[in-house]
Each structure stands twice: as structure tokens, then as C-alpha cells.
Amino acid sequence: MNKCNIIPIFVPHLGCPHDCIFCNQRKITSFNDSLDKEQICLTIEKYISYFKNKEIPIEIAFYGGSFTGLNENLMIEYLKIAKKYIDQKLVDSVRLSTRPDYIDEHILDILLSYKVKTIELGIQSLSSKVLDLNERGHDVDCVYKSSNLIKKYKINLGLQMMTGLFGDDFNSCIHTALDIAYINPDFVRVYPTLIIKDTKLEQLYYSKKYIPMDIKDAIRLCKYIDIIFEHYNIDIIRLGLQSSDNISKDKDVVAGPYHPSFREFVQSDIYFDLFEYYIKKFKIKKYLHFECSNEEISKIVGNKKSNINRMKEKFNLDISFSIHNFEKNILIINENLVNRKEFIDYSFMKILRRFDET
Ligand code: SF4
């Protein structure tokens, strides 16, 4: 995905008559009521004035809620505001998030006429059982139909999935990721399920009918999912919930695998596996020296050097490293050239074998 400066406009529960058991959109978006149009304009202008690099395209993003589930006139009023800034050449495009069952040709005609460039569908799972248990109110088929329609309109498609939903397990999450890869969206977001206050999931948790995934399992599962999307060259634009004032472990999250550095943990775990594989392959004993790009070093070393310490302990090695102007995927391990992508493809085949058997 090309880099964009995003102007986020949060559309809260407004537009969504549903109550998926895990969602309390009002809490996540920090709003309770409808959006004030003047306020939207002020927000857009404030952001435009912040962006210093005028070469980077600017996109207005209507997030949260289900944008295309709004009353049509209201939806068009919001789109008109965005279009005003596009016509003035102050903004380049619009993106929005919605539900798969709120997409049809009539809606897409409207969106296209207002320069909507990207649609993110919150699909959460491609298991019928999981969709039903979480009271999503749409079926699997609807996801395929809406995704294909968006692609037919040549609008960028993003798909959001959740892991560890009520009724989910490793197998259903892996199959959801594989099925998403088959749809071939332009990008994905992956959110481990958290129990948010004032949701049905919270009640299920207190009545011991739902046990959230612990953080270690969530990291392991998201590692497999990351590998699947990396294998298919599908951009993961977010892994783990965005940290904000309202979503913090103490305030609104009752339980669940929440950590502000969740994604870094996943990436570090992938690198641990990569090093383990090449330590064995190259029969490395005693000393290990690796070279990598500046971009990757913190993921390789891990939080508080956890990866390096794990490797030292497990393989009894002296470890040193140096940083170079390498491409992201390239590493040198004891003078052997290593391409991370090859390891990802190898790991992907292992995941396929493992989860095909289950
Ligand atoms: S469709 Fe989206 S916004 Fe509406 S209740 Fe479900 S998760 Fe929340």
C-alpha cells in the first residue's frame, strides 16, 4: 500500500443496528452521539495543517461503526464534506469501514461518485459457526459476494479479521486467514479478541462460558497468520488493537491478550524461529554473528533483548550483530546470505501441513 496521511473521522455506533457480542463501539470510538458536521470540517482542516510533507497523499478515513449502514442521506452528507476538500485539491481520497452485508451495487455507485478509494470490511471470521455464535448477523457467502463486488468496482479492498472469538480455535482462525488470502484483498487488519466492558462477551466471560486466549497463544496464532499473509504478499496494516486512551488494560479491557507491543512480539517470535532454523541448518556452534537492516534489528533482538537471551540460553551461543544498509528481507548469519521470504514460504508450507491434518 502506498503511504498516505490519514485524517481519521470516527463514526460511532451510529449506522450500525447490530450488537456483535464482542463490540462496544461507543467505548472504542470515544463518542456517544452522532457526528457534528462542523466538527468534521474542523478536524479535517486541523489535520491538513499538521501534515508537513505535501507530497504524501491525504486520505479522509471514516472509521468505526458501519459507514454504509448510515441513513443514505446522512452518509451522502458526510461524503459531500469529504468531496469538498477533494475538489479543493486539499485531500486526495476517502476510505471507510463497514460490514459486508451493507455493500451492494447501489451503495458502491454512490461511493465511487464521491471518490471513495478504499473500503475495509469487518468480516471477523469465515467460520459459519463463529459468525453465528458472535451474532454477526451475516453469513460467509455475504463476505465473498461483497468482496468480489468491491473488487469489480476497482475499489481497494481491506479485510479485518479477529482471532480468538467465542467458539473460535486455532484451526478456525488459520482457515479464516487462508480463505481471506484466497479472496486476495489489498490489505488486512488482524485483531485478537479482547473482552470489552458492557458487552455480551463480558457476560459470557463472567459466567465462564468464554475463556479468552492467553497472550502466549495469541502471539503464536498471530505468528502463523502473519506468515500466511506474508507468504501471499498481503499487507498487514495492523496486528493487535490500536492503543488509545479509551482502550487500555485498566479502563475498558476486562480481559484478553492485550499488549501495546503485540505486533513486535509476533515479529520477534518469527525471527526466533528463523534463527533456530538457520542455526540448525548451518550447524552453528559457539559463535553467531548476524548482519541485518536497521529496520529489522529491534524485532530480531526482541523486547529487552528477550530473543537474544532466548537464543543464548537455548543454543549456548555467543551472539553479536552489526547493522547495514540491507533490504528488509536480507540477513547474513555467520557469512551465509539468508532471505527472510524463503523462511516465510517454508514456514507457510509447515502451517499448511499442520492444519490440514486437523
Ligand atoms: S457490526 Fe461492527 S460496529 Fe456493529 S456491532 Fe458489530 S462489530 Fe460493532
Tab-separated table of C-alpha atoms and ligand atoms in Angstrom:
chain	number	residue	atom	x	y	z
A	1	MET	CA	0.000	0.000	0.000
A	2	ASN	CA	1.231	3.468	-0.793
A	3	LYS	CA	1.829	5.721	2.162
A	4	CYS	CA	-0.971	8.177	2.922
A	5	ASN	CA	-1.541	10.815	5.540
A	6	ILE	CA	-4.783	9.732	7.164
A	7	ILE	CA	-7.414	12.032	8.638
A	8	PRO	CA	-9.428	9.742	10.951
A	9	ILE	CA	-13.096	10.554	11.462
A	10	PHE	CA	-14.713	8.128	13.884
A	11	VAL	CA	-18.279	7.187	13.065
A	12	PRO	CA	-19.526	5.571	16.262
A	13	HIS	CA	-22.343	3.015	16.675
A	14	LEU	CA	-24.487	5.270	14.552
A	15	GLY	CA	-25.002	3.373	11.322
A	16	CYS	CA	-24.827	0.003	12.978
A	17	PRO	CA	-28.015	-1.511	14.358
A	18	HIS	CA	-26.112	-4.660	15.298
A	19	ASP	CA	-24.653	-5.672	18.583
A	20	CYS	CA	-21.964	-8.210	17.901
A	21	ILE	CA	-21.247	-9.850	21.221
A	22	PHE	CA	-17.675	-8.544	21.462
A	23	CYS	CA	-18.353	-4.946	20.415
A	24	ASN	CA	-18.990	-1.809	22.323
A	25	GLN	CA	-18.231	0.631	19.549
A	26	ARG	CA	-19.180	3.628	21.683
A	27	LYS	CA	-16.309	2.864	24.013
A	28	ILE	CA	-13.784	2.206	21.284
A	29	THR	CA	-14.523	5.389	19.385
A	30	SER	CA	-14.931	7.663	22.419
A	31	PHE	CA	-18.182	9.104	21.104
A	32	ASN	CA	-21.784	8.557	22.114
A	33	ASP	CA	-23.778	10.651	19.676
A	34	SER	CA	-23.905	11.467	16.005
A	35	LEU	CA	-21.163	13.474	14.369
A	36	ASP	CA	-21.320	17.217	14.142
A	37	LYS	CA	-20.620	18.336	10.568
A	38	GLU	CA	-18.841	21.498	11.604
A	39	GLN	CA	-16.673	19.403	13.880
A	40	ILE	CA	-15.777	17.118	10.960
A	41	CYS	CA	-14.629	20.142	8.932
A	42	LEU	CA	-12.567	21.440	11.845
A	43	THR	CA	-10.949	18.032	12.306
A	44	ILE	CA	-10.117	17.772	8.596
A	45	GLU	CA	-8.620	21.275	8.493
A	46	LYS	CA	-6.653	20.721	11.685
A	47	TYR	CA	-5.087	17.556	10.247
A	48	ILE	CA	-4.342	19.181	6.890
A	49	SER	CA	-2.451	21.939	8.696
A	50	TYR	CA	-0.416	19.308	10.614
A	51	PHE	CA	0.825	17.474	7.527
A	52	LYS	CA	4.148	18.987	6.562
A	53	ASN	CA	5.126	16.814	3.604
A	54	LYS	CA	2.737	17.924	0.878
A	55	GLU	CA	3.996	15.186	-1.481
A	56	ILE	CA	2.255	12.466	0.547
A	57	PRO	CA	-1.398	11.971	-0.482
A	58	ILE	CA	-4.039	12.813	2.119
A	59	GLU	CA	-6.971	10.497	2.771
A	60	ILE	CA	-10.084	11.056	4.883
A	61	ALA	CA	-10.941	7.834	6.716
A	62	PHE	CA	-14.404	7.197	8.131
A	63	TYR	CA	-13.636	4.544	10.755
A	64	GLY	CA	-15.706	2.701	13.329
A	65	GLY	CA	-19.379	1.830	13.101
A	66	SER	CA	-20.667	0.775	9.697
A	67	PHE	CA	-20.471	3.738	7.388
A	68	THR	CA	-22.647	2.374	4.604
A	69	GLY	CA	-25.299	1.382	7.154
A	70	LEU	CA	-25.971	5.049	7.874
A	71	ASN	CA	-29.165	6.594	6.641
A	72	GLU	CA	-28.354	7.194	2.951
A	73	ASN	CA	-28.889	10.963	3.096
A	74	LEU	CA	-26.651	11.294	6.136
A	75	MET	CA	-23.977	9.114	4.514
A	76	ILE	CA	-24.070	11.347	1.431
A	77	GLU	CA	-23.802	14.477	3.590
A	78	TYR	CA	-20.602	13.130	5.129
A	79	LEU	CA	-19.265	12.132	1.716
A	80	LYS	CA	-20.078	15.613	0.391
A	81	ILE	CA	-17.951	17.158	3.136
A	82	ALA	CA	-15.044	14.932	2.119
A	83	LYS	CA	-15.626	15.666	-1.581
A	84	LYS	CA	-15.498	19.424	-0.899
A	85	TYR	CA	-11.879	19.017	0.252
A	86	ILE	CA	-11.098	16.731	-2.674
A	87	ASP	CA	-12.460	19.314	-5.130
A	88	GLN	CA	-10.300	21.971	-3.472
A	89	LYS	CA	-7.341	19.578	-4.002
A	90	LEU	CA	-6.632	19.596	-0.265
A	91	VAL	CA	-7.438	15.893	0.087
A	92	ASP	CA	-6.878	13.060	-2.402
A	93	SER	CA	-9.301	10.306	-1.479
A	94	VAL	CA	-11.666	8.723	1.020
A	95	ARG	CA	-11.636	5.380	2.804
A	96	LEU	CA	-14.233	3.870	5.071
A	97	SER	CA	-15.046	0.781	7.076
A	98	THR	CA	-18.301	-1.135	7.023
A	99	ARG	CA	-19.974	-4.526	7.250
A	100	PRO	CA	-20.087	-6.978	4.337
A	101	ASP	CA	-23.901	-7.032	4.299
A	102	TYR	CA	-24.024	-3.244	3.794
A	103	ILE	CA	-22.444	-3.432	0.358
A	104	ASP	CA	-24.377	-3.630	-2.897
A	105	GLU	CA	-24.175	-2.070	-6.350
A	106	HIS	CA	-26.339	0.929	-5.420
A	107	ILE	CA	-24.072	1.790	-2.461
A	108	LEU	CA	-20.910	1.251	-4.481
A	109	ASP	CA	-22.200	3.568	-7.235
A	110	ILE	CA	-22.655	6.294	-4.607
A	111	LEU	CA	-19.251	5.666	-3.013
A	112	LEU	CA	-17.467	5.712	-6.347
A	113	SER	CA	-19.066	9.028	-7.294
A	114	TYR	CA	-17.653	10.525	-4.059
A	115	LYS	CA	-14.107	9.255	-4.742
A	116	VAL	CA	-14.063	6.503	-2.171
A	117	LYS	CA	-10.845	4.673	-2.937
A	118	THR	CA	-10.703	2.060	-0.200
A	119	ILE	CA	-13.301	0.012	1.668
A	120	GLU	CA	-12.441	-2.027	4.728
A	121	LEU	CA	-14.859	-4.806	5.564
A	122	GLY	CA	-15.028	-6.054	9.117
A	123	ILE	CA	-15.574	-9.727	8.417
A	124	GLN	CA	-14.009	-11.077	11.635
A	125	SER	CA	-14.295	-14.774	10.729
A	126	LEU	CA	-15.041	-17.063	7.802
A	127	SER	CA	-16.392	-19.826	10.004
A	128	SER	CA	-20.213	-20.022	9.900
A	129	LYS	CA	-20.272	-21.336	13.447
A	130	VAL	CA	-18.164	-18.455	14.769
A	131	LEU	CA	-20.170	-15.823	12.862
A	132	ASP	CA	-23.393	-17.208	14.357
A	133	LEU	CA	-22.081	-17.538	17.902
A	134	ASN	CA	-20.844	-13.968	17.843
A	135	GLU	CA	-24.183	-12.717	16.480
A	136	ARG	CA	-22.667	-11.088	13.453
A	137	GLY	CA	-25.940	-11.206	11.518
A	138	HIS	CA	-24.425	-12.165	8.141
A	139	ASP	CA	-23.108	-15.362	6.638
A	140	VAL	CA	-19.850	-16.411	4.991
A	141	ASP	CA	-21.278	-16.174	1.493
A	142	CYS	CA	-22.041	-12.487	2.020
A	143	VAL	CA	-18.305	-11.843	2.631
A	144	TYR	CA	-17.342	-13.402	-0.698
A	145	LYS	CA	-20.093	-11.570	-2.574
A	146	SER	CA	-19.306	-8.116	-1.135
A	147	SER	CA	-15.537	-8.580	-1.513
A	148	ASN	CA	-15.886	-9.588	-5.146
A	149	LEU	CA	-18.226	-6.691	-5.837
A	150	ILE	CA	-15.796	-4.171	-4.326
A	151	LYS	CA	-13.009	-5.614	-6.466
A	152	LYS	CA	-15.249	-5.445	-9.532
A	153	TYR	CA	-15.670	-1.714	-8.869
A	154	LYS	CA	-11.876	-1.445	-8.677
A	155	ILE	CA	-12.034	-0.032	-5.166
A	156	ASN	CA	-9.191	-1.108	-2.851
A	157	LEU	CA	-10.345	-3.833	-0.502
A	158	GLY	CA	-9.211	-4.304	3.106
A	159	LEU	CA	-10.449	-7.165	5.285
A	160	GLN	CA	-10.428	-7.154	9.074
A	161	MET	CA	-10.359	-10.456	10.941
A	162	MET	CA	-10.418	-11.252	14.647
A	163	THR	CA	-8.751	-14.146	16.409
A	164	GLY	CA	-9.994	-16.000	19.469
A	165	LEU	CA	-13.681	-15.099	19.115
A	166	PHE	CA	-16.370	-17.007	21.025
A	167	GLY	CA	-16.347	-20.522	19.543
A	168	ASP	CA	-13.038	-19.959	17.694
A	169	ASP	CA	-9.941	-22.111	17.903
A	170	PHE	CA	-6.537	-22.192	16.194
A	171	ASN	CA	-7.925	-24.249	13.345
A	172	SER	CA	-10.844	-21.939	12.506
A	173	CYS	CA	-8.610	-18.850	12.700
A	174	ILE	CA	-5.991	-20.392	10.398
A	175	HIS	CA	-8.693	-21.377	7.921
A	176	THR	CA	-10.169	-17.862	8.065
A	177	ALA	CA	-6.722	-16.435	7.235
A	178	LEU	CA	-6.283	-18.912	4.365
A	179	ASP	CA	-9.745	-18.098	2.989
A	180	ILE	CA	-9.030	-14.361	3.252
A	181	ALA	CA	-5.796	-14.918	1.328
A	182	TYR	CA	-7.871	-16.701	-1.336
A	183	ILE	CA	-10.089	-13.573	-1.640
A	184	ASN	CA	-6.816	-11.667	-2.131
A	185	PRO	CA	-7.584	-8.296	-0.541
A	186	ASP	CA	-5.168	-5.357	-0.876
A	187	PHE	CA	-4.500	-5.436	2.863
A	188	VAL	CA	-5.698	-6.934	6.134
A	189	ARG	CA	-6.015	-5.995	9.784
A	190	VAL	CA	-5.838	-8.678	12.461
A	191	TYR	CA	-7.292	-8.050	15.917
A	192	PRO	CA	-7.022	-10.543	18.785
A	193	THR	CA	-10.359	-10.564	20.619
A	194	LEU	CA	-10.431	-8.588	23.850
A	195	ILE	CA	-13.278	-8.582	26.331
A	196	ILE	CA	-14.595	-5.035	26.463
A	197	LYS	CA	-16.805	-3.757	29.279
A	198	ASP	CA	-20.574	-3.761	28.750
A	199	THR	CA	-20.622	-6.425	26.052
A	200	LYS	CA	-22.284	-9.820	25.880
A	201	LEU	CA	-18.837	-11.350	25.700
A	202	GLU	CA	-18.122	-9.890	29.120
A	203	GLN	CA	-21.188	-11.711	30.492
A	204	LEU	CA	-20.047	-14.951	28.857
A	205	TYR	CA	-16.646	-14.468	30.433
A	206	TYR	CA	-18.078	-13.949	33.916
A	207	SER	CA	-20.327	-16.981	33.525
A	208	LYS	CA	-17.223	-18.966	32.463
A	209	LYS	CA	-18.639	-19.799	29.032
A	210	TYR	CA	-15.880	-17.888	27.249
A	211	ILE	CA	-12.200	-18.069	28.104
A	212	PRO	CA	-10.044	-15.502	26.290
A	213	MET	CA	-6.864	-16.645	24.623
A	214	ASP	CA	-3.798	-16.076	26.768
A	215	ILE	CA	-1.194	-13.757	25.326
A	216	LYS	CA	1.315	-16.515	24.508
A	217	ASP	CA	-1.234	-18.462	22.458
A	218	ALA	CA	-2.480	-15.278	20.798
A	219	ILE	CA	1.087	-14.399	19.754
A	220	ARG	CA	1.681	-17.926	18.424
A	221	LEU	CA	-1.591	-17.895	16.480
A	222	CYS	CA	-0.950	-14.425	15.065
A	223	LYS	CA	2.536	-15.561	14.091
A	224	TYR	CA	1.004	-18.270	11.876
A	225	ILE	CA	-1.497	-15.765	10.474
A	226	ASP	CA	1.247	-13.229	9.768
A	227	ILE	CA	3.216	-15.927	7.924
A	228	ILE	CA	0.168	-16.815	5.800
A	229	PHE	CA	-0.367	-13.196	4.705
A	230	GLU	CA	3.354	-12.559	4.197
A	231	HIS	CA	3.528	-15.677	2.045
A	232	TYR	CA	0.781	-14.278	-0.177
A	233	ASN	CA	2.316	-10.753	-0.147
A	234	ILE	CA	-0.799	-9.326	1.508
A	235	ASP	CA	-0.036	-6.242	3.527
A	236	ILE	CA	-0.917	-6.473	7.254
A	237	ILE	CA	-1.574	-2.868	8.151
A	238	ARG	CA	-2.407	-3.628	11.783
A	239	LEU	CA	-1.870	-6.541	14.120
A	240	GLY	CA	-3.265	-6.008	17.622
A	241	LEU	CA	-5.641	-3.336	18.810
A	242	GLN	CA	-4.678	0.289	18.476
A	243	SER	CA	-3.609	1.714	21.790
A	244	SER	CA	-5.710	4.734	22.714
A	245	ASP	CA	-6.771	6.474	25.879
A	246	ASN	CA	-10.011	4.557	25.987
A	247	ILE	CA	-8.702	1.127	25.171
A	248	SER	CA	-6.323	0.412	27.953
A	249	LYS	CA	-5.961	-2.696	30.014
A	250	ASP	CA	-7.185	-0.928	33.126
A	251	LYS	CA	-10.043	1.147	31.766
A	252	ASP	CA	-12.138	-0.803	29.264
A	253	VAL	CA	-10.487	-4.124	28.625
A	254	VAL	CA	-11.812	-6.649	31.098
A	255	ALA	CA	-9.517	-9.445	29.901
A	256	GLY	CA	-7.793	-10.781	26.824
A	257	PRO	CA	-4.435	-10.766	25.060
A	258	TYR	CA	-3.771	-7.035	25.098
A	259	HIS	CA	-0.302	-5.571	24.905
A	260	PRO	CA	0.732	-2.298	23.256
A	261	SER	CA	3.723	-4.085	21.650
A	262	PHE	CA	1.725	-7.101	20.473
A	263	ARG	CA	2.896	-6.865	16.880
A	264	GLU	CA	6.567	-6.591	17.884
A	265	PHE	CA	6.160	-9.771	19.953
A	266	VAL	CA	4.759	-11.585	16.926
A	267	GLN	CA	7.583	-10.379	14.692
A	268	SER	CA	10.212	-11.309	17.274
A	269	ASP	CA	8.740	-14.795	17.536
A	270	ILE	CA	9.023	-15.227	13.770
A	271	TYR	CA	12.674	-14.195	13.977
A	272	PHE	CA	13.325	-16.610	16.838
A	273	ASP	CA	12.030	-19.446	14.648
A	274	LEU	CA	14.084	-18.178	11.710
A	275	PHE	CA	17.290	-18.180	13.744
A	276	GLU	CA	16.514	-21.580	15.217
A	277	TYR	CA	16.065	-22.955	11.695
A	278	TYR	CA	19.330	-21.492	10.358
A	279	ILE	CA	21.356	-22.315	13.488
A	280	LYS	CA	20.460	-25.954	12.849
A	281	LYS	CA	20.831	-25.740	9.082
A	282	PHE	CA	24.288	-24.095	9.231
A	283	LYS	CA	25.298	-26.263	12.217
A	284	ILE	CA	26.267	-23.161	14.178
A	285	LYS	CA	28.101	-23.804	17.424
A	286	LYS	CA	29.549	-21.348	19.961
A	287	TYR	CA	29.546	-18.089	17.948
A	288	LEU	CA	26.817	-16.455	15.974
A	289	HIS	CA	27.261	-13.155	14.191
A	290	PHE	CA	24.394	-11.743	12.175
A	291	GLU	CA	24.025	-8.696	9.977
A	292	CYS	CA	20.706	-7.073	9.190
A	293	SER	CA	18.954	-3.824	8.273
A	294	ASN	CA	18.271	-1.076	10.766
A	295	GLU	CA	14.550	-1.604	10.196
A	296	GLU	CA	14.629	-5.191	11.477
A	297	ILE	CA	17.122	-5.117	14.329
A	298	SER	CA	14.677	-4.368	17.162
A	299	LYS	CA	12.400	-7.228	16.060
A	300	ILE	CA	15.348	-9.637	15.908
A	301	VAL	CA	16.766	-8.606	19.267
A	302	GLY	CA	13.302	-8.562	20.866
A	303	ASN	CA	11.819	-6.620	23.737
A	304	LYS	CA	14.531	-6.143	26.413
A	305	LYS	CA	16.807	-8.456	24.361
A	306	SER	CA	14.420	-11.336	25.006
A	307	ASN	CA	15.123	-13.058	21.670
A	308	ILE	CA	18.888	-12.811	22.002
A	309	ASN	CA	18.698	-14.142	25.564
A	310	ARG	CA	16.422	-16.996	24.485
A	311	MET	CA	18.845	-17.951	21.705
A	312	LYS	CA	21.849	-17.727	24.015
A	313	GLU	CA	20.141	-19.957	26.521
A	314	LYS	CA	18.700	-22.494	24.097
A	315	PHE	CA	21.786	-22.889	21.869
A	316	ASN	CA	24.547	-21.859	24.251
A	317	LEU	CA	25.943	-19.274	21.834
A	318	ASP	CA	27.914	-16.047	21.965
A	319	ILE	CA	25.893	-13.644	19.833
A	320	SER	CA	26.958	-10.417	18.160
A	321	PHE	CA	25.484	-8.348	15.341
A	322	SER	CA	26.056	-5.412	13.029
A	323	ILE	CA	23.631	-3.206	11.151
A	324	HIS	CA	23.893	-2.475	7.433
A	325	ASN	CA	22.016	-0.766	4.698
A	326	PHE	CA	20.363	-4.043	3.676
A	327	GLU	CA	16.969	-4.658	2.177
A	328	LYS	CA	14.426	-5.560	4.845
A	329	ASN	CA	14.317	-9.266	3.975
A	330	ILE	CA	18.056	-9.808	3.774
A	331	LEU	CA	20.227	-11.091	6.622
A	332	ILE	CA	23.674	-12.564	6.879
A	333	ILE	CA	24.123	-15.257	9.502
A	334	ASN	CA	27.729	-16.357	10.023
A	335	GLU	CA	28.552	-15.261	6.465
A	336	ASN	CA	25.588	-17.094	4.955
A	337	LEU	CA	23.127	-14.996	2.988
A	338	VAL	CA	19.588	-15.531	4.236
A	339	ASN	CA	16.361	-14.297	2.686
A	340	ARG	CA	13.553	-13.980	5.211
A	341	LYS	CA	10.963	-14.528	2.471
A	342	GLU	CA	12.334	-18.029	1.828
A	343	PHE	CA	11.896	-18.823	5.502
A	344	ILE	CA	8.336	-17.433	5.419
A	345	ASP	CA	7.485	-19.656	2.439
A	346	TYR	CA	8.998	-22.690	4.168
A	347	SER	CA	7.042	-21.913	7.376
A	348	PHE	CA	3.852	-21.454	5.377
A	349	MET	CA	4.146	-24.998	3.989
A	350	LYS	CA	4.636	-26.294	7.541
A	351	ILE	CA	1.477	-24.479	8.676
A	352	LEU	CA	-0.477	-25.942	5.760
A	353	ARG	CA	0.652	-29.460	6.611
A	354	ARG	CA	-0.106	-28.986	10.294
A	355	PHE	CA	-3.568	-27.509	9.902
A	356	ASP	CA	-4.625	-29.722	7.020
A	357	GLU	CA	-4.315	-32.649	9.379
A	358	THR	CA	-6.660	-31.143	11.977
B	1	SF4	S1	-21.067	-4.617	13.004
B	1	SF4	FE1	-19.196	-3.648	13.702
B	1	SF4	S2	-19.809	-1.766	14.726
B	1	SF4	FE2	-21.639	-3.031	14.517
B	1	SF4	S3	-21.790	-4.123	16.458
B	1	SF4	FE3	-20.693	-5.451	15.030
B	1	SF4	S4	-18.506	-5.006	15.332
B	1	SF4	FE4	-19.704	-3.335	16.311
